[in-house]
Coordinates of C-alpha atoms in Angstrom, one line a residue:
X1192 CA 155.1 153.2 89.4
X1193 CA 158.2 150.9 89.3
X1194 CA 161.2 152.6 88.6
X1195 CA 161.7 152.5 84.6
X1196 CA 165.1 151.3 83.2
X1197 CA 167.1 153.8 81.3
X1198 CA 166.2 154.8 78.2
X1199 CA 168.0 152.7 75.3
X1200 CA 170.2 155.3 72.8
X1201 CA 168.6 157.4 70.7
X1202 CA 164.9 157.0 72.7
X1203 CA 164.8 161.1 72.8
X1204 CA 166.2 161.9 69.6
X1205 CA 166.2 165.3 68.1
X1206 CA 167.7 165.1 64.7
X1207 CA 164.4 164.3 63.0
X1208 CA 164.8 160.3 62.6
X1209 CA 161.4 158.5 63.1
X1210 CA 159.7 158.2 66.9
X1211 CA 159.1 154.2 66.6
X1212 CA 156.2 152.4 68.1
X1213 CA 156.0 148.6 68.6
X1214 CA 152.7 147.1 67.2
X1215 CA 152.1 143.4 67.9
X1216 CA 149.3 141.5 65.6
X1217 CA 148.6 138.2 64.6
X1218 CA 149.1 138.1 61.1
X1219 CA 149.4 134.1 60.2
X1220 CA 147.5 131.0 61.8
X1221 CA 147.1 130.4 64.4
X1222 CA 146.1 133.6 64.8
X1223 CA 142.8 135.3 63.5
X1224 CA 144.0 136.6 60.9
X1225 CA 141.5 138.8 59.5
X1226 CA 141.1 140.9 62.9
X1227 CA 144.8 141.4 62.2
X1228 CA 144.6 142.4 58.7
X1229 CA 141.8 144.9 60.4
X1230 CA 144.2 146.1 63.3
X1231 CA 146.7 146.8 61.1
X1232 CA 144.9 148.8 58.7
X1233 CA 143.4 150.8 61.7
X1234 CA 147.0 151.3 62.8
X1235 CA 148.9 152.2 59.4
X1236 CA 145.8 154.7 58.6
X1237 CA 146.0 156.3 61.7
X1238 CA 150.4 156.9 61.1
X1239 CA 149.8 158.3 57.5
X1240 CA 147.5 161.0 59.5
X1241 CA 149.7 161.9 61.7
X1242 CA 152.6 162.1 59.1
X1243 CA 150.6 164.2 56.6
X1244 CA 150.1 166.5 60.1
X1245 CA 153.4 166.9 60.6
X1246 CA 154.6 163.6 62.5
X1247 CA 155.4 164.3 65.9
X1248 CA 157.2 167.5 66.9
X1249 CA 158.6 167.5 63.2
X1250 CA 159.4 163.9 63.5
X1251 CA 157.8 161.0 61.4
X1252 CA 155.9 158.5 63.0
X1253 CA 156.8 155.1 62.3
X1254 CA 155.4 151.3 63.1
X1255 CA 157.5 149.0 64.4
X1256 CA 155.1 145.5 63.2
X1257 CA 155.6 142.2 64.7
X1258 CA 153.2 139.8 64.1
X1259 CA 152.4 137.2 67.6
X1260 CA 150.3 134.1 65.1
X1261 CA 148.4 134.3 68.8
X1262 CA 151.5 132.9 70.6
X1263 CA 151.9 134.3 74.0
X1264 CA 155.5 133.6 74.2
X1265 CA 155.9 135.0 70.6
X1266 CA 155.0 138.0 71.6
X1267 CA 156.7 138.3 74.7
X1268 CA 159.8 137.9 72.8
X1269 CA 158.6 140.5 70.2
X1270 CA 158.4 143.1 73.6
X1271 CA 161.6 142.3 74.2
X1272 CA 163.0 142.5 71.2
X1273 CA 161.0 146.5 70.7
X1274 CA 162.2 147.5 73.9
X1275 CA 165.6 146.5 72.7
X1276 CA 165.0 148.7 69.0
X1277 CA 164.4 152.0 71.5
X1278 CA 160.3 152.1 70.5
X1279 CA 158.8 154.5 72.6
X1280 CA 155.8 152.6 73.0
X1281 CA 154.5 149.6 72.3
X1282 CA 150.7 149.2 70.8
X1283 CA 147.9 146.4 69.4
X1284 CA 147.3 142.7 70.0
X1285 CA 143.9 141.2 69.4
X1286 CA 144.3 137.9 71.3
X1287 CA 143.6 138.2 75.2
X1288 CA 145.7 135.3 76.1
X1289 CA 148.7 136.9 73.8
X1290 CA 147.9 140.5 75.1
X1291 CA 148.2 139.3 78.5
X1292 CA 151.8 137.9 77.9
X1293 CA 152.4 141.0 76.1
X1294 CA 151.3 143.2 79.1
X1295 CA 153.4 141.2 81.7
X1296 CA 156.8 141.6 79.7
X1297 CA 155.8 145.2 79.1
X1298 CA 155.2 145.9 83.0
X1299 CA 158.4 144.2 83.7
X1300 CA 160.8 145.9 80.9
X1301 CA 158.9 149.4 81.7
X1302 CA 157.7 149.8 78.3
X1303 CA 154.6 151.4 77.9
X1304 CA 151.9 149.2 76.0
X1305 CA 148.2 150.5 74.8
X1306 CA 146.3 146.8 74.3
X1307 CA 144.0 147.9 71.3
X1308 CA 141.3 145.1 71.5
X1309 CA 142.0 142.4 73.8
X1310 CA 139.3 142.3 76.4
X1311 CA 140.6 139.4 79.4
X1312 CA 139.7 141.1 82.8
X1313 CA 143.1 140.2 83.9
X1314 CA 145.5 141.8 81.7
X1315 CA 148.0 141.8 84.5
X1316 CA 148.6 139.9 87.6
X1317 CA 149.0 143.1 89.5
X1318 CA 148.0 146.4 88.9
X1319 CA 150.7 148.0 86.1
X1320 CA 151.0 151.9 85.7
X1321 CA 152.8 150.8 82.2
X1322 CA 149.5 149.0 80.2
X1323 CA 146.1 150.9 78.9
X1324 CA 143.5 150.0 77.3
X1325 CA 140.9 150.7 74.9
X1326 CA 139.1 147.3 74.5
X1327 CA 136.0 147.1 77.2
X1328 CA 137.1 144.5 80.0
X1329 CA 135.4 141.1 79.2
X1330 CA 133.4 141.5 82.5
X1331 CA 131.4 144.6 81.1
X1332 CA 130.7 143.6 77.3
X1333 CA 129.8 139.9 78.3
X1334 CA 127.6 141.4 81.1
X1335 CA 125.7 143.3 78.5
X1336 CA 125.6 140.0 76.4
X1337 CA 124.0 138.1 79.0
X1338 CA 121.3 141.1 79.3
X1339 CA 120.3 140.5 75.8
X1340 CA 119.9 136.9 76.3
X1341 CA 117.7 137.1 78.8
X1342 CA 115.7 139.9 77.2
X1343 CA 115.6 137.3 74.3
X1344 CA 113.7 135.0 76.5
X1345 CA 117.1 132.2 76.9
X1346 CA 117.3 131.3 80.6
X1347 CA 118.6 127.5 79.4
X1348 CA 122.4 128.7 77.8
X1349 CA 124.5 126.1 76.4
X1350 CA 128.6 127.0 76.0
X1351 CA 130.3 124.8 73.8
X1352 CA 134.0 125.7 74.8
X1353 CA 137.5 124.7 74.8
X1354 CA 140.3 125.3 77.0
X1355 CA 141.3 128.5 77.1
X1356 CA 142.4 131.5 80.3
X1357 CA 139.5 133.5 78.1
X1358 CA 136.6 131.0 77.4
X1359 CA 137.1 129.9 81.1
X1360 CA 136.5 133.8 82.1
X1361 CA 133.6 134.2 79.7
X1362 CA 132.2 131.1 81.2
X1363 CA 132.5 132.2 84.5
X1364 CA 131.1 135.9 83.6
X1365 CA 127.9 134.5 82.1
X1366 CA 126.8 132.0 84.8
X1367 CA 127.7 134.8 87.3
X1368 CA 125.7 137.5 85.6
X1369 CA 122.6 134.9 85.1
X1370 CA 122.5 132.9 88.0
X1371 CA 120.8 135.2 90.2
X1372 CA 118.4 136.2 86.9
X1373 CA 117.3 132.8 86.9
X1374 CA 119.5 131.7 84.1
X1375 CA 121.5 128.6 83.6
X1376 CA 124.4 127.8 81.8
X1377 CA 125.2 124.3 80.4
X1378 CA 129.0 124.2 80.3
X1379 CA 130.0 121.5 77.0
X1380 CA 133.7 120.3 76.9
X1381 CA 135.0 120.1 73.4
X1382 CA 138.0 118.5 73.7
X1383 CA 135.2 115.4 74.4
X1384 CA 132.4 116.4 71.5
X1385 CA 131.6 116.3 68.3
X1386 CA 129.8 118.8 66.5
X1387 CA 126.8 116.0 66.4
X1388 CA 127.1 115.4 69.7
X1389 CA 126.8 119.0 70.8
X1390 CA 123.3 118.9 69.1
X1391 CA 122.6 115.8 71.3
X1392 CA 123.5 117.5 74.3
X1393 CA 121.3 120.6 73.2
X1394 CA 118.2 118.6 73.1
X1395 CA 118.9 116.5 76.2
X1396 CA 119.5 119.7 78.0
X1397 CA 116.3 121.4 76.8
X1398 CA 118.9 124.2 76.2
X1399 CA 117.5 127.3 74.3
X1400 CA 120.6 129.1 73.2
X1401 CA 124.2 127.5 72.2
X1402 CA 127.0 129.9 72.6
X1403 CA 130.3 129.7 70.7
X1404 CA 133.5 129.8 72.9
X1405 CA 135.5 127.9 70.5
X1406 CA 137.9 128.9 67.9
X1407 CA 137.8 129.9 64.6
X1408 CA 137.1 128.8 61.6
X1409 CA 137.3 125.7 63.3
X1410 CA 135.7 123.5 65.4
X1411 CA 133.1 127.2 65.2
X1412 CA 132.0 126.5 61.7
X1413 CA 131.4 122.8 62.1
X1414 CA 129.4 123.1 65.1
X1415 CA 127.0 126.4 63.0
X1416 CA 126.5 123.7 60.0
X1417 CA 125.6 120.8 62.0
X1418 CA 123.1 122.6 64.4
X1419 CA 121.8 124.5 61.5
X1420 CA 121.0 121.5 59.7
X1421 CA 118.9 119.5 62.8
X1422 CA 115.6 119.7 63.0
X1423 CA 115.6 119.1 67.0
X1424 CA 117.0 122.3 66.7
X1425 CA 114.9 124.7 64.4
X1426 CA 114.4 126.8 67.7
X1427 CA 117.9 127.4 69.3
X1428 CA 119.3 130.8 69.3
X1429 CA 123.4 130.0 68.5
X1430 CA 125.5 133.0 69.3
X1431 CA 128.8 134.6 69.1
X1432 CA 129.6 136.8 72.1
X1433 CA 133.7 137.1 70.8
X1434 CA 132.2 138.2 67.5
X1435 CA 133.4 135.3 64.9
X1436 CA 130.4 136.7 62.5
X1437 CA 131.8 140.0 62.9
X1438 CA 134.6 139.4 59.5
X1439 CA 133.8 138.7 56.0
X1440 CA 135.7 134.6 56.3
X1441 CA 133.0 134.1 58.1
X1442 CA 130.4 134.6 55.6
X1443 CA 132.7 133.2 53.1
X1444 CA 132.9 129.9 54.7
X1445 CA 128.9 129.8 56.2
X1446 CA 126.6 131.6 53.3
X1447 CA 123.2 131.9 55.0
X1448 CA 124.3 129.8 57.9
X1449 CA 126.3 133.1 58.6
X1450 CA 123.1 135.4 59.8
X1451 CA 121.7 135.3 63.5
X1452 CA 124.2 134.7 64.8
X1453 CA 124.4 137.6 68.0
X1454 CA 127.9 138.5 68.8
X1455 CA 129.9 141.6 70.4
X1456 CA 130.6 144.4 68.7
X1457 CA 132.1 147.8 70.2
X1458 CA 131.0 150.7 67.7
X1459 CA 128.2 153.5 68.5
X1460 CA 124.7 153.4 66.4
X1461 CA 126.3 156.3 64.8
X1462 CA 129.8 156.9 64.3
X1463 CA 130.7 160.3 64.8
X1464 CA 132.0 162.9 61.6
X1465 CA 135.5 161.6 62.7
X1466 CA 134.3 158.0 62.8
X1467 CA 132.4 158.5 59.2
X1468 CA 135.6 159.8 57.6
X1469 CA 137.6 157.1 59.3
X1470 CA 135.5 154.1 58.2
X1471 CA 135.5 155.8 54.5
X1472 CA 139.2 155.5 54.3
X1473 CA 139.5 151.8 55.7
X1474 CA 137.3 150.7 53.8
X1475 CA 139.0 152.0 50.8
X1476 CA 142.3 150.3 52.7
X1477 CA 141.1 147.3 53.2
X1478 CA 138.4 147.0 50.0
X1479 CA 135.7 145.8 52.5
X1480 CA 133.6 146.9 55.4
X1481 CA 135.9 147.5 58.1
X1482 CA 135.5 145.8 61.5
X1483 CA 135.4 147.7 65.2
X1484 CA 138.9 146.0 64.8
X1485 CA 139.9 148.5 63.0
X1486 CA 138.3 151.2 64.5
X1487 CA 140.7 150.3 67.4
X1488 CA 143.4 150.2 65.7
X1489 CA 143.0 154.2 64.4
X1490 CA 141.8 155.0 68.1
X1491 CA 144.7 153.4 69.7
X1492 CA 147.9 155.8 67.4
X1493 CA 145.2 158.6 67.8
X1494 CA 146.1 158.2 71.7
X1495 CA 149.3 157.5 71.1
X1496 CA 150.1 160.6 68.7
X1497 CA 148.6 162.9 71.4
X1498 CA 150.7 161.4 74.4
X1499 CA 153.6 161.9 72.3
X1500 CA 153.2 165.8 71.1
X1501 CA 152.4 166.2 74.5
X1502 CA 154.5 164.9 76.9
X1503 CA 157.5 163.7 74.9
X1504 CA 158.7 159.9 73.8
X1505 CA 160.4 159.0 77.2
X1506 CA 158.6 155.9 78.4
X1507 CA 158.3 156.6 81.8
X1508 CA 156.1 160.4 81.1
X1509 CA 154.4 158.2 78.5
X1510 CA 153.2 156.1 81.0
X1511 CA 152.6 159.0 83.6
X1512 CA 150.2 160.6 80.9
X1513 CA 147.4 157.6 81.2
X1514 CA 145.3 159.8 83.2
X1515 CA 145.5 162.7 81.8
X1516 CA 144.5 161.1 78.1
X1517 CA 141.5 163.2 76.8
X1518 CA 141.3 162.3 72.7
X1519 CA 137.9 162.5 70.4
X1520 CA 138.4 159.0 69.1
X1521 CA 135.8 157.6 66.4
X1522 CA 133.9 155.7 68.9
X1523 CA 134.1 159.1 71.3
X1524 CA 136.1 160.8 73.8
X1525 CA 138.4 158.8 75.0
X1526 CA 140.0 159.2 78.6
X1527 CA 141.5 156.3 81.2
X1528 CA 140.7 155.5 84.4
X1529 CA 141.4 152.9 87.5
X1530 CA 138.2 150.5 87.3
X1531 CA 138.0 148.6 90.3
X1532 CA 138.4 144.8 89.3
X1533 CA 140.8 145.9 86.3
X1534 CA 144.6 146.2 86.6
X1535 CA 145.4 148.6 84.1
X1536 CA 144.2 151.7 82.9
X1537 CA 140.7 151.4 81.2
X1538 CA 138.7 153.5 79.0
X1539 CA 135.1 153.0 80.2
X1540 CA 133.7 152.3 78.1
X1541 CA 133.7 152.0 74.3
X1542 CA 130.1 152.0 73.3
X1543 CA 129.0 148.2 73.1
X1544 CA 126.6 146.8 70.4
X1545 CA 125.0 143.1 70.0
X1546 CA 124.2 142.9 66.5
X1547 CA 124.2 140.1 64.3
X1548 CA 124.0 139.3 60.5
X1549 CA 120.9 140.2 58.6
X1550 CA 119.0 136.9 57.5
X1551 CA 117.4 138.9 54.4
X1552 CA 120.7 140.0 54.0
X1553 CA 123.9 138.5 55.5
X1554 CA 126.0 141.6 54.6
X1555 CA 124.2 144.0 56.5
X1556 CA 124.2 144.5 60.6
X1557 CA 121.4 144.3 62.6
X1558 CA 121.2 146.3 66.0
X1559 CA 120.1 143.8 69.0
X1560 CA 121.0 145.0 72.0
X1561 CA 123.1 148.3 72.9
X1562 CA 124.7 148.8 76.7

């Protein structure tokens, strides 16, 4: 481990003032807003909790929130500026691009960060003793994506993607994984297409399955309609593998066009009695279903609370408890580990799920696929 910078005043107060954790989410556009809305509920539920417990050692616990609007530098500022405040930790993000940045400032400033749901492989240039994670790495849940599209009988994959560190890396993932399965994927630029034109490309590619790695709402919910709507088309699978369909916007903006559509989701079949009393409460927070977003959110203070009791709020033990994380999480025990290929401590793995919405019913989940 790099040797940490001192702790800013009052890091290892005793006079009962708050123990402060950075939380970064991306609460206005560009960023996906409703996954923030979800981390953040996760997040505040999981500090009244701990409060009503008895805070940490005696203290209260206490969010720091910054909101990134997906901007990498954004948040990098926002690190610096928590590190400055004293935080003893820094927690969240949803975007991998913005997580990244967030990781690398982190590393540097020897602040420790727990990334709640950003999945890039890559989190970190180098390997970091400073960054966790709870997300699955992109490599594993994508993997487990591809499985089901094959199972599904799609060996002919069409991406429509734009540029981006993560579509690239999902890209790569999927023709990696299907290549020597006999699968083929059909890479479609969309800084060059229309949504029309994507159908075109479809039927000229004999492709069986279109796969959204674009952003959200938009050019996503263009490119749904218009394939929806083409008869050329009546038989291709479109899916979702960073889980658009996942939020309620996107039934909102797509009605039926919202159902079938398979994405990633990373809850169990059942959530355990911790998970069941967990979902009851967001959903009473949040006056909807809550996402796995959320989920994360709880998962990632419930780590956080139990590194503190335990080994105190200075940031370099903080960081030197990674390994030694054991927490019943409501998704399951959680516990890190070095996973070769992954520069930061890993939980492996959340449970994985591809589900998609009901066509009888759009609000309900269907179970497709489980790794």
């Amino acid at each position: 481990m790099n040797t940490p910078p001192p702790s800013p005043p009052g890091a290892e107060r005793t006079d009962g003032s708050a123990v402060q954790i950075g939380a970064l989410v991306p609460l206005t556009r560009p960023g996906w807003v409703e996954a923030g809305q979800h981390l953040l509920a996760g997040l505040e539920l999981a500090v009244r909790e701990v409060n009503d417990g008895g805070g940490i050692a005696g203290r209260p616990l206490e969010l720091v929130v910054r909101d990134t609007a997906a901007d990498p530098q954004k948040a990098a500022a926002a690190v610096d500026e928590l590190a400055r405040l004293g935080v003893a930790a820094v927690a969240g993000e949803y975007h991998s691009v913005v997580a990244r940045a967030a990781a690398a400032r982190a590393d540097a400033l020897g602040l420790p960060f727990l990334c709640s749901s950003a999945v890039l492989d890559a989190l970190t240039e180098q390997p970091t003793e400073w960054v966790a994670r709870l997300a699955p790495a992109q490599s594993h849940g994508w993997q487990i994506y591809a499985d089901f599209l094959l199972g599904a009988g799609h060996s002919r994959i069409a991406v429509a993607a734009q540029p981006s560190v993560y579509w690239a890396s999902g890209t790569r993932i999927l023709r990696e994984h299907l290549a020597p399965r006999g699968g083929t994927v059909i890479e479609l630029d969309m800084r060059a297409l229309t949504p029309t034109a994507v159908c075109d490309e479809l039927v000229d590619h004999r492709a069986t399955a279109l796969l959204l790695l674009v952003g959200h709402p938009e050019p996503a919910v263009s490119i749904v309609k218009a394939v929806r709507r083409d008869e050329r088309l009546a038989n291709v699978m479109t899916g979702a593998p960073a889980g658009q369909p996942e939020f309620a916007e996107w039934a909102r903006l797509l009605g039926d066009d919202s159902a079938a559509l398979p994405f990633l989701r990373y809850l169990p079949e059942r959530l355990s009695p911790i998970g069941a009393r967990v979902e009851a409460a967001l959903r009473e927070r949040l006056a909807e279903a809550p996402s796995f977003v959320a989920f994360e959110g709880y998962d990632t203070v419930a780590v956080l609370a139990d590194v503190l009791r335990s080994h105190g709020v200075d940031r370099a033990r903080i960081a030197e408890a990674w390994p030694r994380v054991a927490v019943e999480g409501t998704r399951g025990r959680i516990q890190f580990s070095r996973t070769p290929g992954i520069s930061v401590w890993q939980w492996t793995w959340a449970p994985v799920q591809v589900v998609d919405r009901d066509p009888a019913d759009p609000e309900r989940f269907r179970i497709r696929h489980a790794g």
